[in-house]
GROMACS .gro file of C-alpha atoms in nm:
model
  342
    1MET     CA    1  -0.095  -0.060  -2.105
    2LYS     CA    2  -0.356  -0.147  -1.975
    3ARG     CA    3  -0.517   0.053  -1.690
    4LEU     CA    4  -0.540  -0.177  -1.385
    5ARG     CA    5  -0.848  -0.099  -1.171
    6GLU     CA    6  -0.721  -0.224  -0.872
    7PHE     CA    7  -0.512   0.098  -0.761
    8ASP     CA    8  -0.791   0.357  -0.832
    9VAL     CA    9  -0.999   0.088  -0.604
   10LEU     CA   10  -0.678   0.151  -0.369
   11LYS     CA   11  -0.667   0.543  -0.393
   12GLY     CA   12  -1.042   0.560  -0.299
   13LEU     CA   13  -1.006   0.354  -0.037
   14CYS     CA   14  -0.719   0.562   0.093
   15ILE     CA   15  -0.900   0.901   0.047
   16THR     CA   16  -1.232   0.769   0.254
   17ALA     CA   17  -0.964   0.689   0.525
   18VAL     CA   18  -0.722   0.983   0.511
   19ILE     CA   19  -1.145   1.214   0.574
   20LEU     CA   20  -1.247   1.005   0.795
   21ILE     CA   21  -0.914   1.086   1.008
   22HIS     CA   22  -0.964   1.522   0.982
   23VAL     CA   23  -1.282   1.372   1.112
   24THR     CA   24  -1.253   1.205   1.393
   25SER     CA   25  -0.942   1.384   1.499
   26HIS     CA   26  -1.144   1.629   1.680
   27GLY     CA   27  -1.248   1.381   1.867
   28VAL     CA   28  -1.001   1.245   2.012
   29GLY     CA   29  -0.850   1.538   2.164
   30THR     CA   30  -1.185   1.641   2.364
   31PHE     CA   31  -1.361   1.376   2.485
   32ASP     CA   32  -1.369   1.231   2.759
   33PRO     CA   33  -1.113   0.919   2.769
   34THR     CA   34  -1.359   0.672   2.957
   35SER     CA   35  -1.640   0.786   2.768
   36THR     CA   36  -1.766   0.525   2.427
   37SER     CA   37  -1.715   0.813   2.223
   38TYR     CA   38  -1.427   0.847   2.269
   39PHE     CA   39  -1.314   0.459   2.216
   40VAL     CA   40  -1.494   0.514   1.893
   41TYR     CA   41  -1.322   0.807   1.779
   42LEU     CA   42  -1.003   0.696   1.882
   43ILE     CA   43  -1.019   0.397   1.659
   44LEU     CA   44  -1.193   0.457   1.378
   45ASN     CA   45  -0.886   0.745   1.359
   46ARG     CA   46  -0.620   0.522   1.462
   47LEU     CA   47  -0.678   0.241   1.235
   48SER     CA   48  -0.725   0.460   0.976
   49GLN     CA   49  -0.331   0.598   0.967
   50PHE     CA   50  -0.277   0.340   0.713
   51ALA     CA   51  -0.406   0.620   0.478
   52VAL     CA   52  -0.026   0.844   0.367
   53PRO     CA   53   0.181   0.553   0.357
   54THR     CA   54  -0.093   0.365   0.163
   55PHE     CA   55  -0.109   0.669  -0.113
   56ILE     CA   56   0.285   0.638  -0.120
   57PHE     CA   57   0.355   0.245  -0.157
   58THR     CA   58   0.049   0.285  -0.462
   59SER     CA   59   0.181   0.595  -0.625
   60CYS     CA   60   0.519   0.345  -0.621
   61VAL     CA   61   0.357  -0.015  -0.771
   62LEU     CA   62   0.125   0.252  -0.992
   63LEU     CA   63   0.430   0.425  -1.148
   64SER     CA   64   0.686   0.075  -1.138
   65TYR     CA   65   0.393  -0.087  -1.331
   66ILE     CA   66   0.407   0.137  -1.589
   67HIS     CA   67   0.766   0.314  -1.618
   68GLY     CA   68   0.994  -0.017  -1.463
   69ASP     CA   69   1.076  -0.188  -1.752
   70GLY     CA   70   1.130   0.174  -1.925
   71PHE     CA   71   1.395   0.263  -1.663
   72ARG     CA   72   1.596  -0.033  -1.687
   73SER     CA   73   1.790   0.196  -1.924
   74MET     CA   74   1.881   0.545  -1.791
   75THR     CA   75   1.864   0.841  -1.988
   76THR     CA   76   1.868   1.187  -1.971
   77GLU     CA   77   1.567   1.234  -2.151
   78LYS     CA   78   1.397   0.957  -2.006
   79LEU     CA   79   1.424   1.185  -1.637
   80LYS     CA   80   1.272   1.508  -1.835
   81THR     CA   81   0.981   1.297  -1.943
   82PHE     CA   82   0.877   1.175  -1.576
   83TYR     CA   83   0.987   1.469  -1.405
   84ARG     CA   84   0.792   1.704  -1.643
   85LYS     CA   85   0.504   1.442  -1.606
   86ARG     CA   86   0.505   1.409  -1.286
   87PHE     CA   87   0.560   1.764  -1.124
   88VAL     CA   88   0.254   1.949  -1.375
   89ARG     CA   89   0.036   1.728  -1.210
   90ILE     CA   90   0.129   1.783  -0.863
   91ILE     CA   91   0.323   2.166  -0.852
   92PRO     CA   92   0.013   2.394  -0.996
   93PRO     CA   93  -0.275   2.244  -0.799
   94TYR     CA   94   0.003   2.235  -0.438
   95LEU     CA   95   0.120   2.668  -0.529
   96ILE     CA   96  -0.293   2.725  -0.617
   97TRP     CA   97  -0.419   2.527  -0.247
   98THR     CA   98  -0.114   2.659  -0.031
   99LEU     CA   99  -0.227   3.003  -0.107
  100VAL     CA  100  -0.572   2.922  -0.011
  101TYR     CA  101  -0.510   2.708   0.341
  102LEU     CA  102  -0.283   3.059   0.417
  103VAL     CA  103  -0.626   3.246   0.344
  104VAL     CA  104  -0.839   2.979   0.584
  105LYS     CA  105  -0.494   3.019   0.868
  106HIS     CA  106  -0.540   3.375   0.828
  107ILE     CA  107  -0.947   3.327   0.930
  108GLU     CA  108  -0.842   3.061   1.189
  109SER     CA  109  -0.609   3.299   1.313
  110ASN     CA  110  -0.799   3.590   1.340
  111GLY     CA  111  -0.520   3.762   1.140
  112THR     CA  112  -0.226   3.694   1.340
  113VAL     CA  113  -0.135   3.432   1.039
  114LEU     CA  114  -0.054   3.710   0.734
  115VAL     CA  115  -0.133   3.719   0.416
  116THR     CA  116   0.179   3.801   0.329
  117LEU     CA  117   0.455   3.679   0.005
  118GLY     CA  118   0.718   3.610   0.275
  119ASN     CA  119   0.431   3.344   0.471
  120TYR     CA  120   0.310   3.256   0.174
  121PHE     CA  121   0.708   3.081   0.032
  122ASN     CA  122   0.776   2.965   0.398
  123LEU     CA  123   0.480   2.753   0.440
  124LEU     CA  124   0.524   2.618   0.020
  125LEU     CA  125   0.846   2.503   0.130
  126LYS     CA  126   0.796   2.332   0.508
  127GLY     CA  127   0.493   2.195   0.362
  128ASP     CA  128   0.318   2.346   0.608
  129GLY     CA  129   0.033   2.580   0.412
  130TYR     CA  130  -0.210   2.311   0.615
  131TYR     CA  131  -0.207   1.968   0.796
  132HIS     CA  132  -0.244   1.793   0.517
  133LEU     CA  133   0.037   1.950   0.263
  134TYR     CA  134   0.309   1.786   0.378
  135PHE     CA  135   0.230   1.487   0.154
  136VAL     CA  136   0.273   1.668  -0.149
  137ILE     CA  137   0.667   1.755   0.019
  138VAL     CA  138   0.698   1.389   0.061
  139ILE     CA  139   0.585   1.278  -0.277
  140LEU     CA  140   0.746   1.506  -0.452
  141GLN     CA  141   1.008   1.344  -0.295
  142VAL     CA  142   0.893   1.059  -0.428
  143TYR     CA  143   0.926   1.132  -0.769
  144ILE     CA  144   1.243   1.317  -0.748
  145PHE     CA  145   1.422   0.943  -0.653
  146LEU     CA  146   1.148   0.693  -0.767
  147PRO     CA  147   1.371   0.635  -1.124
  148PHE     CA  148   1.634   0.596  -0.927
  149ILE     CA  149   1.478   0.343  -0.722
  150MET     CA  150   1.332   0.205  -1.033
  151TYR     CA  151   1.678   0.143  -1.146
  152VAL     CA  152   1.861  -0.033  -0.935
  153MET     CA  153   1.548  -0.244  -0.874
  154SER     CA  154   1.515  -0.336  -1.227
  155HIS     CA  155   1.875  -0.497  -1.228
  156LEU     CA  156   1.819  -0.673  -0.918
  157SER     CA  157   1.681  -1.084  -0.920
  158ILE     CA  158   1.560  -1.068  -0.590
  159LYS     CA  159   1.213  -1.250  -0.438
  160PHE     CA  160   0.953  -1.050  -0.286
  161HIS     CA  161   1.067  -1.210   0.067
  162TYR     CA  162   1.415  -1.062   0.036
  163VAL     CA  163   1.282  -0.719  -0.094
  164LEU     CA  164   1.055  -0.722   0.215
  165LEU     CA  165   1.324  -0.782   0.456
  166CYS     CA  166   1.572  -0.592   0.320
  167SER     CA  167   1.337  -0.314   0.297
  168VAL     CA  168   1.253  -0.303   0.721
  169GLY     CA  169   1.602  -0.338   0.749
  170ILE     CA  170   1.687  -0.018   0.626
  171GLN     CA  171   1.368   0.170   0.715
  172VAL     CA  172   1.462   0.104   1.096
  173ALA     CA  173   1.835   0.200   0.968
  174CYS     CA  174   1.676   0.483   0.858
  175TYR     CA  175   1.491   0.553   1.181
  176TYR     CA  176   1.767   0.586   1.406
  177PHE     CA  177   1.949   0.769   1.127
  178TYR     CA  178   1.669   1.002   1.157
  179GLU     CA  179   1.656   1.053   1.529
  180SER     CA  180   2.013   1.053   1.570
  181TYR     CA  181   2.140   1.294   1.410
  182LEU     CA  182   1.865   1.399   1.120
  183ILE     CA  183   1.613   1.491   1.399
  184HIS     CA  184   1.803   1.804   1.461
  185TYR     CA  185   1.776   1.939   1.112
  186PHE     CA  186   1.400   1.812   1.062
  187PRO     CA  187   1.224   1.779   1.374
  188ARG     CA  188   0.940   1.628   1.211
  189GLY     CA  189   1.046   1.307   1.008
  190THR     CA  190   0.692   1.224   0.885
  191ARG     CA  191   0.849   1.579   0.616
  192LEU     CA  192   1.085   1.292   0.489
  193MET     CA  193   1.095   1.034   0.231
  194ILE     CA  194   1.277   0.829   0.443
  195TRP     CA  195   0.993   0.784   0.687
  196TYR     CA  196   0.790   0.593   0.425
  197LEU     CA  197   1.116   0.378   0.255
  198VAL     CA  198   0.974   0.045   0.353
  199PHE     CA  199   0.666   0.168   0.135
  200VAL     CA  200   0.858   0.304  -0.126
  201LEU     CA  201   1.028  -0.047  -0.178
  202MET     CA  202   0.791  -0.207  -0.184
  203GLY     CA  203   0.625  -0.077  -0.404
  204VAL     CA  204   0.924  -0.057  -0.649
  205TRP     CA  205   0.956  -0.437  -0.646
  206ILE     CA  206   0.548  -0.514  -0.652
  207GLY     CA  207   0.478  -0.208  -0.959
  208ILE     CA  208   0.786  -0.414  -1.162
  209ASN     CA  209   0.760  -0.781  -1.106
  210TYR     CA  210   0.317  -0.718  -1.149
  211GLU     CA  211   0.265  -1.006  -1.309
  212THR     CA  212   0.462  -1.233  -1.104
  213TYR     CA  213   0.346  -1.106  -0.765
  214CYS     CA  214  -0.038  -1.120  -0.825
  215LYS     CA  215   0.038  -1.515  -0.944
  216LYS     CA  216   0.104  -1.565  -0.536
  217ASP     CA  217  -0.066  -1.228  -0.411
  218ARG     CA  218  -0.255  -1.507  -0.193
  219TYR     CA  219  -0.039  -1.542   0.060
  220ILE     CA  220  -0.077  -1.200   0.158
  221THR     CA  221  -0.358  -1.301   0.359
  222ALA     CA  222  -0.142  -1.471   0.629
  223PHE     CA  223  -0.047  -1.062   0.731
  224VAL     CA  224  -0.436  -1.084   0.825
  225PRO     CA  225  -0.349  -1.142   1.242
  226ILE     CA  226  -0.063  -0.942   1.231
  227ALA     CA  227  -0.277  -0.635   1.128
  228ILE     CA  228  -0.558  -0.719   1.344
  229VAL     CA  229  -0.275  -0.754   1.692
  230SER     CA  230  -0.035  -0.463   1.546
  231GLY     CA  231  -0.380  -0.199   1.492
  232ILE     CA  232  -0.506  -0.347   1.788
  233SER     CA  233  -0.120  -0.312   1.956
  234TYR     CA  234  -0.110   0.056   1.841
  235THR     CA  235  -0.439   0.131   1.925
  236TYR     CA  236  -0.378   0.075   2.268
  237LEU     CA  237  -0.109   0.242   2.309
  238TYR     CA  238  -0.147   0.592   2.158
  239HIS     CA  239  -0.462   0.530   2.406
  240LEU     CA  240  -0.258   0.516   2.697
  241SER     CA  241  -0.024   0.798   2.573
  242ASN     CA  242  -0.318   1.015   2.481
  243ILE     CA  243  -0.382   1.027   2.886
  244SER     CA  244  -0.006   1.087   2.965
  245GLN     CA  245   0.080   0.742   3.022
  246HIS     CA  246   0.470   0.722   3.035
  247VAL     CA  247   0.505   0.478   2.609
  248PRO     CA  248   0.806   0.521   2.451
  249LEU     CA  249   0.792   0.651   2.111
  250GLY     CA  250   1.054   0.368   1.974
  251ARG     CA  251   0.749   0.120   2.079
  252LEU     CA  252   0.502   0.365   1.946
  253ASN     CA  253   0.642   0.312   1.628
  254LEU     CA  254   0.773   0.013   1.612
  255VAL     CA  255   0.410  -0.062   1.650
  256TRP     CA  256   0.261   0.199   1.371
  257TYR     CA  257   0.483   0.025   1.144
  258ILE     CA  258   0.415  -0.299   1.148
  259TYR     CA  259   0.036  -0.226   1.145
  260VAL     CA  260   0.057   0.054   0.834
  261SER     CA  261   0.293  -0.176   0.620
  262SER     CA  262   0.130  -0.467   0.650
  263MET     CA  263  -0.240  -0.260   0.533
  264PRO     CA  264  -0.120  -0.205   0.196
  265LEU     CA  265  -0.058  -0.536   0.122
  266LEU     CA  266  -0.321  -0.667   0.235
  267LEU     CA  267  -0.532  -0.392   0.126
  268LEU     CA  268  -0.390  -0.444  -0.279
  269TYR     CA  269  -0.555  -0.788  -0.245
  270ILE     CA  270  -0.915  -0.628  -0.124
  271SER     CA  271  -0.880  -0.391  -0.423
  272LYS     CA  272  -0.862  -0.704  -0.656
  273LYS     CA  273  -1.164  -0.851  -0.526
  274VAL     CA  274  -1.338  -0.526  -0.502
  275ASN     CA  275  -1.640  -0.447  -0.731
  276SER     CA  276  -1.699  -0.106  -0.612
  277ARG     CA  277  -1.722   0.189  -0.911
  278PHE     CA  278  -1.773   0.507  -0.636
  279PHE     CA  279  -1.438   0.371  -0.494
  280GLU     CA  280  -1.289   0.374  -0.786
  281THR     CA  281  -1.400   0.673  -0.888
  282ALA     CA  282  -1.323   0.876  -0.612
  283GLY     CA  283  -0.973   0.704  -0.631
  284GLN     CA  284  -0.897   0.846  -1.006
  285LEU     CA  285  -1.074   1.202  -0.809
  286SER     CA  286  -0.835   1.096  -0.518
  287PHE     CA  287  -0.595   1.401  -0.485
  288GLY     CA  288  -0.815   1.658  -0.547
  289ILE     CA  289  -1.034   1.538  -0.293
  290PHE     CA  290  -0.751   1.546  -0.094
  291LEU     CA  291  -0.644   1.867  -0.238
  292MET     CA  292  -0.967   2.059  -0.092
  293HIS     CA  293  -1.151   1.862   0.173
  294PRO     CA  294  -1.056   2.042   0.452
  295LEU     CA  295  -1.151   2.334   0.351
  296PHE     CA  296  -1.542   2.210   0.360
  297LEU     CA  297  -1.443   2.068   0.687
  298PHE     CA  298  -1.332   2.465   0.791
  299ILE     CA  299  -1.641   2.582   0.693
  300MET     CA  300  -1.844   2.324   0.854
  301ASN     CA  301  -1.649   2.363   1.177
  302ARG     CA  302  -1.774   2.701   1.138
  303ILE     CA  303  -2.083   2.636   1.114
  304TYR     CA  304  -2.095   2.414   1.389
  305ALA     CA  305  -2.421   2.437   1.573
  306THR     CA  306  -2.578   2.070   1.774
  307ALA     CA  307  -2.528   1.924   2.073
  308ASN     CA  308  -2.505   1.585   1.916
  309ALA     CA  309  -2.162   1.550   1.786
  310ILE     CA  310  -2.115   1.174   1.669
  311LEU     CA  311  -2.459   1.250   1.398
  312TYR     CA  312  -2.264   1.583   1.323
  313ASP     CA  313  -1.989   1.431   1.257
  314ILE     CA  314  -2.115   1.168   1.030
  315PHE     CA  315  -2.318   1.397   0.824
  316VAL     CA  316  -1.985   1.601   0.810
  317PHE     CA  317  -1.810   1.349   0.649
  318PHE     CA  318  -2.079   1.283   0.395
  319ILE     CA  319  -2.129   1.622   0.295
  320ILE     CA  320  -1.718   1.713   0.318
  321TYR     CA  321  -1.702   1.393   0.117
  322SER     CA  322  -1.932   1.465  -0.170
  323LEU     CA  323  -1.827   1.796  -0.192
  324SER     CA  324  -1.447   1.740  -0.277
  325TYR     CA  325  -1.621   1.436  -0.447
  326ILE     CA  326  -1.802   1.643  -0.701
  327ILE     CA  327  -1.646   1.976  -0.776
  328THR     CA  328  -1.283   1.734  -0.854
  329LYS     CA  329  -1.500   1.548  -1.089
  330TRP     CA  330  -1.653   1.876  -1.222
  331LEU     CA  331  -1.271   2.028  -1.252
  332GLU     CA  332  -1.139   1.758  -1.393
  333ALA     CA  333  -1.326   1.820  -1.747
  334THR     CA  334  -1.268   2.147  -1.730
  335PRO     CA  335  -0.949   2.259  -1.956
  336TRP     CA  336  -0.747   2.406  -1.618
  337GLY     CA  337  -0.892   2.144  -1.416
  338LYS     CA  338  -0.479   1.958  -1.404
  339TYR     CA  339  -0.338   2.296  -1.242
  340ILE     CA  340  -0.605   2.284  -0.994
  341VAL     CA  341  -0.704   1.907  -0.867
  342GLY     CA  342  -0.375   1.762  -1.035
   0.00000   0.00000   0.00000
């Protein structure tokens, strides 16, 4: 099956947004909320929040495009092959980078966080090795359940707009189930696959029916005003919450869901129109860039020595992106690269 470059471009856009989120996050918390700098950081940070949902969406589209027909009939051998390929690419790097970031945490905490086997396994299980590694826990859950979702979806004869409506309904039900029950056992919902179920279900249908979907995906541009309005609304509500004004959590999450649900569809459409070798290659290297860029951000923050934060952060963005890009590309060319960067 031919490689579709739009998936690589889409992942390239996502990893760029991830780095932007991490570089700008400190400004949202430290700048004066009435300053221009604060609003620049706030807008860049909040409007980039589509990154993780879109990564999950892209993985589901791509894997369903490749394996959707194969999982119309479920066999143990197919499951074993699917899981082996997925887990070999993600678990060894996760083990290695969790250890790396345990050492980083030890340094950050001035020795308070101990580098012990107990701490290491605790961080592994919770996805708390560092602030970005929770994504690995989520994507592992997606990989575990994806074959079964593909099996069900491949036997359904249903149009995309109905899938979209059903996905939204299921997501709302899962959200209230989490808030009413699961929150007591899992305080951070973003660690659970059900938090992202709408992106999984949309992605699986599109992947299985990709040729059909592409014939009508121009209609997705109707989501442009929805994405703009919800993105602005989400940023504004987050700002109010950030300056200690009361914003109902349900309302904030609702607007977030609308924004980050519309963005993957729009960005997939845009990715088919964009001819960018850089984003295409960045997408191919995205998992390695994702794993290592916070390490370089940590190092750059330790040597921070300038009065102009905005100019420095622009510099930091390009430095950590470039280093992660180059080193991942080099590692992928080595025999052991897949165990380090996937």
